[in-house]
XYZ file of C-alpha atoms in Angstrom:
511
model
C -177.434 191.217 58.560
C -175.054 194.087 57.790
C -172.104 191.682 57.384
C -173.613 189.842 54.398
C -172.497 192.342 51.704
C -168.913 191.986 52.963
C -169.062 188.170 52.687
C -170.529 188.436 49.202
C -167.675 190.754 48.132
C -165.043 188.287 49.360
C -166.736 185.432 47.511
C -166.835 187.437 44.273
C -163.178 188.368 44.613
C -162.230 184.713 45.174
C -164.117 183.605 42.039
C -162.528 186.368 39.951
C -159.029 185.386 41.205
C -159.577 181.746 40.233
C -160.813 182.716 36.753
C -157.842 185.046 36.150
C -155.376 182.385 37.323
C -156.973 179.794 35.032
C -156.815 182.162 32.049
C -153.174 182.946 32.727
C -152.334 179.272 33.163
C -154.111 178.210 29.973
C -152.616 181.053 27.999
C -149.047 180.490 29.196
C -146.927 178.870 26.423
C -145.026 175.700 27.158
C -141.335 176.137 27.909
C -139.308 175.109 24.877
C -136.284 172.842 24.984
C -134.200 175.872 24.092
C -135.487 177.781 27.141
C -134.760 174.768 29.313
C -131.235 174.344 27.961
C -130.529 178.003 28.554
C -130.870 177.320 32.274
C -128.839 174.098 32.205
C -125.915 173.801 34.569
C -122.730 171.839 33.976
C -120.229 170.744 36.572
C -116.647 169.650 35.904
C -113.615 168.615 37.901
C -110.591 166.371 38.246
C -110.777 162.888 39.740
C -107.377 161.425 38.930
C -103.999 162.319 37.522
C -105.304 161.902 33.977
C -109.098 161.746 34.450
C -111.679 164.547 34.483
C -115.418 164.343 35.149
C -118.244 166.437 33.742
C -121.964 166.441 34.480
C -124.731 167.795 32.275
C -127.776 168.275 34.479
C -130.129 168.453 31.480
C -129.206 165.053 30.036
C -128.290 163.567 33.413
C -125.108 162.092 31.931
C -121.971 161.973 34.063
C -118.940 161.531 31.768
C -115.376 160.581 32.590
C -112.623 161.509 30.139
C -108.979 160.460 30.194
C -107.058 157.311 30.975
C -105.568 155.358 33.859
C -106.841 155.150 37.426
C -109.067 157.317 39.598
C -107.911 159.189 42.640
C -108.241 157.046 45.790
C -111.285 158.101 47.841
C -111.465 157.062 51.499
C -115.261 157.194 51.768
C -118.367 157.900 49.664
C -118.520 161.423 51.114
C -115.244 162.277 49.362
C -116.690 161.746 45.871
C -116.763 165.228 44.252
C -120.005 164.704 42.286
C -121.960 163.316 45.253
C -123.590 166.728 45.823
C -125.268 166.402 42.396
C -126.519 162.822 42.889
C -130.133 163.707 42.142
C -129.213 164.840 38.592
C -127.267 161.731 37.604
C -129.066 158.924 35.760
C -126.374 157.677 33.347
C -122.598 157.221 33.521
C -120.087 156.868 30.674
C -116.344 156.259 30.705
C -113.614 156.864 28.118
C -111.876 153.811 26.719
C -108.492 154.080 28.428
C -109.809 154.306 31.988
C -108.633 151.126 33.708
C -110.789 150.957 36.832
C -114.046 152.003 38.426
C -112.832 153.026 41.844
C -114.526 152.172 45.172
C -117.553 154.254 46.218
C -117.880 156.132 42.895
C -121.683 155.747 42.838
C -122.440 154.703 46.422
C -126.236 155.026 46.926
C -126.827 156.999 43.722
C -130.530 156.236 43.667
C -131.297 157.850 40.286
C -128.568 156.131 38.301
C -130.232 153.761 35.815
C -127.597 152.882 33.204
C -123.816 152.498 33.036
C -121.612 151.935 29.966
C -118.266 150.336 30.822
C -115.490 150.372 28.165
C -113.259 147.410 27.414
C -110.237 149.057 29.088
C -111.729 148.751 32.610
C -110.046 145.892 34.473
C -111.633 146.209 37.914
C -114.803 147.441 39.622
C -114.004 148.543 43.138
C -115.600 147.900 46.496
C -119.143 149.318 46.826
C -118.747 151.133 43.508
C -122.497 150.849 42.768
C -123.744 149.917 46.240
C -127.407 150.789 46.727
C -128.062 152.093 43.205
C -131.699 151.071 43.466
C -132.694 152.387 40.012
C -129.793 150.781 38.167
C -131.305 148.511 35.497
C -128.472 147.758 33.082
C -124.683 147.559 33.129
C -123.406 147.471 29.555
C -119.919 146.154 28.859
C -118.131 146.953 25.625
C -117.125 143.950 23.526
C -113.822 142.341 24.471
C -114.061 143.682 28.011
C -110.844 143.462 30.044
C -112.722 143.238 33.359
C -111.083 140.757 35.742
C -112.216 141.743 39.234
C -115.588 142.660 40.756
C -115.006 144.025 44.259
C -116.848 143.387 47.512
C -120.447 144.689 47.496
C -119.832 146.291 44.088
C -123.522 145.908 43.070
C -125.087 145.068 46.429
C -128.699 146.254 46.838
C -129.061 147.165 43.155
C -132.614 145.920 43.438
C -133.638 146.775 39.855
C -130.579 145.367 38.123
C -131.642 143.006 35.326
C -129.143 143.127 32.464
C -125.689 141.981 33.497
C -123.771 139.790 31.072
C -120.655 138.660 32.898
C -117.555 139.504 30.789
C -115.543 136.488 29.703
C -112.273 137.520 31.382
C -113.616 137.971 34.926
C -111.507 136.007 37.414
C -112.802 137.071 40.826
C -116.292 137.951 42.145
C -116.065 139.573 45.598
C -118.039 139.140 48.788
C -121.689 140.287 48.603
C -121.033 141.586 45.097
C -124.667 140.974 43.961
C -126.324 140.807 47.360
C -130.079 141.559 47.188
C -130.119 142.093 43.421
C -133.713 140.900 43.349
C -134.375 141.311 39.610
C -131.132 139.798 38.359
C -131.800 137.330 35.523
C -129.939 134.147 34.632
C -126.174 134.474 34.749
C -123.217 132.555 33.359
C -119.868 132.537 35.137
C -117.375 131.662 32.416
C -114.299 129.502 32.454
C -112.123 132.356 33.655
C -114.001 132.780 36.979
C -111.838 131.218 39.687
C -113.534 132.467 42.849
C -116.980 133.504 44.105
C -116.962 135.368 47.419
C -119.132 135.061 50.510
C -122.739 136.118 49.924
C -122.034 136.956 46.267
C -125.529 135.876 45.103
C -127.362 135.965 48.404
C -131.052 137.018 48.304
C -131.115 137.135 44.488
C -134.703 135.930 44.635
C -135.494 136.080 40.900
C -132.230 134.558 39.718
C -133.417 131.171 38.458
C -130.193 129.711 37.051
C -126.538 130.277 37.763
C -124.213 128.464 35.383
C -120.708 127.898 36.757
C -118.522 126.539 33.982
C -115.131 126.379 35.699
C -114.692 122.905 37.206
C -112.510 124.215 40.032
C -114.202 127.526 40.809
C -113.612 128.360 44.488
C -117.130 129.020 45.843
C -117.132 130.418 49.383
C -118.222 127.660 51.738
C -121.412 129.099 53.167
C -125.079 128.464 52.513
C -125.771 132.132 51.796
C -123.207 132.477 48.993
C -125.802 131.313 46.435
C -129.496 131.930 47.192
C -131.504 128.821 48.016
C -133.954 129.063 45.067
C -131.245 129.257 42.403
C -130.659 126.229 40.182
C -126.919 125.706 39.832
C -125.690 124.467 36.469
C -122.271 122.856 36.194
C -120.335 119.756 35.341
C -120.704 116.442 37.147
C -117.312 116.493 38.830
C -116.964 120.112 39.881
C -116.934 122.418 42.867
C -120.341 123.700 41.722
C -121.757 120.174 42.134
C -120.080 119.823 45.528
C -121.622 123.095 46.719
C -125.087 122.125 45.481
C -124.902 118.758 47.233
C -123.691 120.221 50.519
C -126.310 122.979 50.734
C -129.182 121.062 49.116
C -129.431 123.207 46.030
C -130.997 122.008 42.801
C -128.286 121.063 40.318
C -128.388 120.621 36.560
C -125.535 118.926 34.708
C -124.054 120.552 31.635
C -123.944 117.526 29.381
C -122.518 118.931 26.158
C -118.755 118.656 26.458
C -117.838 120.658 23.315
C -116.083 123.360 25.264
C -114.242 125.982 23.238
C -112.135 126.939 26.245
C -110.801 123.400 26.453
C -109.901 123.285 22.775
C -107.013 124.651 20.765
C -108.161 127.843 19.088
C -105.746 129.671 16.787
C -105.708 132.364 14.147
C -104.561 132.186 10.550
C -101.978 134.864 11.415
C -101.089 136.920 14.498
C -99.614 139.985 12.805
C -100.589 142.168 9.871
C -99.538 145.522 8.424
C -102.005 148.389 8.088
C -103.186 148.928 4.510
C -106.522 150.692 5.005
C -108.524 147.433 4.947
C -110.057 145.507 7.845
C -108.083 142.436 8.838
C -109.993 139.195 9.403
C -107.706 136.222 10.007
C -109.509 132.916 9.836
C -110.241 131.190 13.134
C -109.251 127.540 13.282
C -110.807 125.195 15.864
C -110.042 121.563 15.183
C -113.172 119.412 15.131
C -115.628 122.336 15.109
C -117.305 124.138 12.237
C -117.727 127.898 11.957
C -121.307 129.216 12.167
C -122.499 125.790 13.317
C -120.460 125.272 16.471
C -119.136 128.804 16.966
C -119.408 132.339 15.674
C -116.638 134.885 15.141
C -116.689 138.612 15.810
C -113.860 141.006 14.911
C -113.268 144.389 16.521
C -110.601 147.117 16.335
C -109.357 145.390 13.200
C -108.791 148.370 10.906
C -106.339 150.820 12.453
C -102.815 150.034 13.696
C -102.912 148.575 17.222
C -104.362 145.485 18.891
C -107.322 143.831 17.154
C -109.655 141.346 18.834
C -111.367 138.179 17.694
C -114.160 136.814 19.890
C -115.017 133.152 19.301
C -118.406 132.434 20.863
C -120.200 129.157 21.315
C -123.144 128.301 19.081
C -125.478 125.346 18.892
C -124.441 122.687 21.382
C -120.993 124.178 22.078
C -120.082 125.969 25.298
C -117.729 128.781 26.156
C -116.195 131.864 24.636
C -112.618 132.737 23.799
C -111.140 136.117 22.934
C -107.935 136.202 20.911
C -105.967 139.186 19.748
C -103.575 140.005 16.954
C -101.454 142.999 16.034
C -101.860 145.437 13.193
C -98.497 147.083 12.665
C -97.976 150.585 11.278
C -96.478 150.872 7.821
C -92.781 151.311 7.091
C -91.711 155.003 6.975
C -90.769 156.218 3.502
C -88.197 158.697 2.210
C -85.862 158.997 5.182
C -83.590 161.860 4.139
C -81.306 164.651 5.316
C -82.970 168.011 5.854
C -80.110 170.013 7.359
C -76.511 169.500 8.463
C -74.009 171.336 10.622
C -70.545 170.412 11.885
C -71.946 168.617 14.927
C -75.573 167.770 14.069
C -77.830 166.258 11.445
C -81.569 166.870 11.024
C -83.431 164.019 9.354
C -86.992 163.882 8.103
C -89.386 161.269 6.688
C -92.961 160.861 5.486
C -95.767 160.595 8.056
C -97.091 157.094 8.784
C -100.864 156.647 9.203
C -101.936 155.915 12.773
C -98.439 156.139 14.238
C -98.087 157.345 17.841
C -94.402 158.087 17.308
C -91.130 157.136 15.671
C -87.785 155.709 16.749
C -84.562 156.666 14.955
C -81.632 154.240 15.038
C -77.967 154.920 14.215
C -75.418 152.367 13.034
C -72.612 152.458 15.620
C -69.755 149.958 15.995
C -71.470 147.449 13.703
C -74.705 147.618 15.727
C -77.941 149.570 15.466
C -78.529 151.873 18.435
C -81.652 153.890 19.229
C -80.747 157.594 19.320
C -84.113 159.354 19.279
C -87.858 158.869 19.872
C -90.307 161.517 18.717
C -93.936 162.074 17.783
C -92.833 164.341 14.911
C -91.654 163.422 11.427
C -88.218 164.940 11.874
C -85.544 165.010 14.533
C -82.141 166.544 15.174
C -79.209 164.365 16.208
C -76.555 166.324 18.120
C -73.042 165.809 19.480
C -71.697 164.363 16.227
C -68.205 164.771 14.801
C -67.535 167.007 11.820
C -66.827 165.594 8.355
C -68.156 162.184 9.374
C -70.601 159.928 7.530
C -73.460 158.478 9.613
C -76.141 155.919 8.771
C -79.694 155.941 10.138
C -83.013 154.130 9.841
C -86.434 154.876 11.346
C -89.534 152.914 12.323
C -93.038 153.884 13.436
C -94.835 152.571 16.520
C -98.327 152.565 18.025
C -98.973 152.924 21.765
C -101.410 150.359 23.224
C -102.433 149.273 26.715
C -100.064 146.330 26.273
C -97.092 148.387 25.113
C -95.714 149.572 21.793
C -96.332 147.850 18.465
C -93.513 148.499 16.014
C -93.576 148.606 12.239
C -90.702 147.683 9.949
C -87.662 149.912 9.588
C -87.247 152.259 6.658
C -84.435 151.908 4.182
C -81.148 153.132 5.630
C -80.021 156.683 4.926
C -76.333 157.682 4.986
C -75.460 161.352 5.313
C -72.549 163.429 6.527
C -71.934 166.287 8.904
C -70.328 169.418 7.590
C -66.533 169.549 7.488
C -64.693 172.519 8.967
C -64.728 175.644 6.833
C -61.663 176.339 4.690
C -59.088 178.990 5.488
C -57.828 180.386 2.160
C -54.195 181.455 2.728
C -53.103 182.949 -0.595
C -54.195 183.868 -4.111
C -51.195 184.568 -6.382
C -51.023 185.883 -9.948
C -48.969 183.306 -11.896
C -49.357 184.425 -15.484
C -51.824 185.558 -18.105
C -55.330 184.535 -17.091
C -54.023 182.415 -14.209
C -54.389 182.444 -10.440
C -52.792 180.024 -7.988
C -54.667 179.320 -4.747
C -53.512 177.754 -1.482
C -55.487 176.860 1.673
C -55.157 174.966 4.891
C -56.034 171.271 4.940
C -59.393 170.239 6.449
C -59.279 166.919 8.298
C -61.852 164.366 7.193
C -62.886 166.247 4.057
C -63.177 164.330 0.791
C -62.234 167.367 -1.283
C -62.746 171.047 -1.986
C -64.727 173.243 -4.342
C -63.336 176.567 -5.545
C -65.802 179.387 -6.240
C -65.225 182.698 -8.035
C -67.226 185.884 -8.491
C -66.810 189.416 -9.728
C -68.650 190.639 -6.618
C -67.456 190.116 -3.077
C -70.834 189.221 -1.518
C -72.759 187.462 -4.279
C -72.643 185.757 -7.630
C -70.210 182.939 -6.753
C -69.996 180.072 -9.236
C -68.224 176.751 -9.038
C -64.856 177.008 -10.780
C -63.092 173.796 -9.877
C -63.499 170.612 -7.811
C -60.440 169.232 -6.015
C -60.578 165.634 -4.754
C -58.771 164.512 -1.612
C -58.309 166.397 1.630
C -54.520 166.650 1.133
C -54.743 168.577 -2.153
C -54.657 172.129 -0.850
C -53.549 173.969 -3.972
C -55.025 174.596 -7.405
C -54.482 176.758 -10.460
C -57.343 178.557 -12.131
C -56.842 179.207 -15.855
C -58.743 180.942 -18.640
C -59.525 183.952 -16.480
C -60.056 187.453 -17.839
C -56.941 189.573 -17.616
C -56.914 192.625 -15.408
C -60.375 191.688 -14.056
C -60.676 191.499 -10.288
C -61.773 188.060 -9.065
C -63.107 187.234 -5.620
C -62.218 183.701 -4.608
C -63.376 181.351 -1.804
C -63.077 177.618 -1.116
C -65.455 175.171 0.561
C -64.631 171.657 1.774
C -67.032 168.768 1.278
C -67.790 165.309 2.632
C -69.292 162.609 0.417
C -72.133 160.276 1.459
C -74.949 158.342 -0.157
C -76.996 161.480 0.312
C -74.526 163.474 -1.842
C -71.962 166.122 -0.951
C -72.236 167.924 2.356
C -70.521 171.316 2.076
C -68.783 173.281 4.784
C -69.833 176.738 5.820
C -68.495 179.710 3.849
C -64.800 180.354 4.316
C -62.873 183.574 3.962
C -62.672 185.484 0.665
C -59.599 186.806 -1.147
C -59.377 188.843 -4.332
C -56.850 189.119 -7.130
C -56.661 190.239 -10.770
C -54.858 187.894 -13.210
C -52.439 189.371 -15.742
């Protein structure tokens, strides 16, 4: 009986503790987004010669910046962001990255969405193997994807949205194995091979359209799941496969096939002018917006523009064409500075240009002498008192190489001749001085300057034409006034006179 007060005390304390905890919990303000972001962690690193990765654990976005290929990883355990797999639910790649390397997202179970730019040409082996939450793979328009590696999307059980890019050539072994939720898919005319087990156990995939007559489908009953209806043409490898392995087959009866027709553009080249370029698409026998639609992309700036011609109505297929938008012609190529053995040329900047190439006229041919990303360049190792002719053009770097604009107007300019050595200044009469100097080879003439001060104030007194004329007489000078005299040589060009450096100075007072 004496122990009852103690039990009652414990019960009271327990009730009080619960009440206090509830009050504290109810009164505690919600954590704001700002508070959450303050504790966010970012991870960054290198994953290729020109590619870096960064992860924001708040947004769950793993981003890849740069261009080119990834570093080669021997196994999934070598992937540097694998330790942060639980944070990653979305992946994005810069346009310029050309591959998604093997194992990049091997068994990343929280990854739900991937955006793949048009520059990616291949998806490597087991790149997305076992990404069980992956729902959508979004390809940028005009995708360059050609190869899907072995088991690239195997066991992506939630994958639904996957529109096969129109340039894909090869689908690897087990590439979509056990993608249970995959919807209807079309393998375009470019697909030449389907690997072993590529669509095995795709239980919800109702239709698989195989458009290429000669597509090489791996000869095994598990390559295409038994419940899938195969669509294809009557005389095709798709029909042969369906017959051999007792698959349902549906014939594509409409034979208006854009890929089998001649599709051309109104023009294949244009020059940038600040307006979007839209060359007309011409398909003989078909009508735009009835039989096909047209979509333009990258058609404003200098570079490669794309035109996607897609089937509409009863027409089949899709074709992607490209055309070039060239940079404008550089303006105002001119001389900025000259020395005895070099010339510095400059020109106006061209919109969208990646760089410029300068050509020199040598032995009746144009020869490239410089390539620069700047709007000026210095040409060295030239001869003094020599006229040279140049022209320049802009270019744009693309994945397919350089696209060049037209050349500028030619610019002729001259290097400096040697400076003049003044040998004598002689008083030859009232108000007269006679000058002599050494001949300068290659010069087109000389200019005589006079001043009453030795270091400043020189004015042109006389122009002497011809390099062999090495004497002159100055008249009309002030008697008994000391004159300082110097001579410069010059070389003519379309750009005007190019003067030598300052020569020596002599002084004399006329009578």
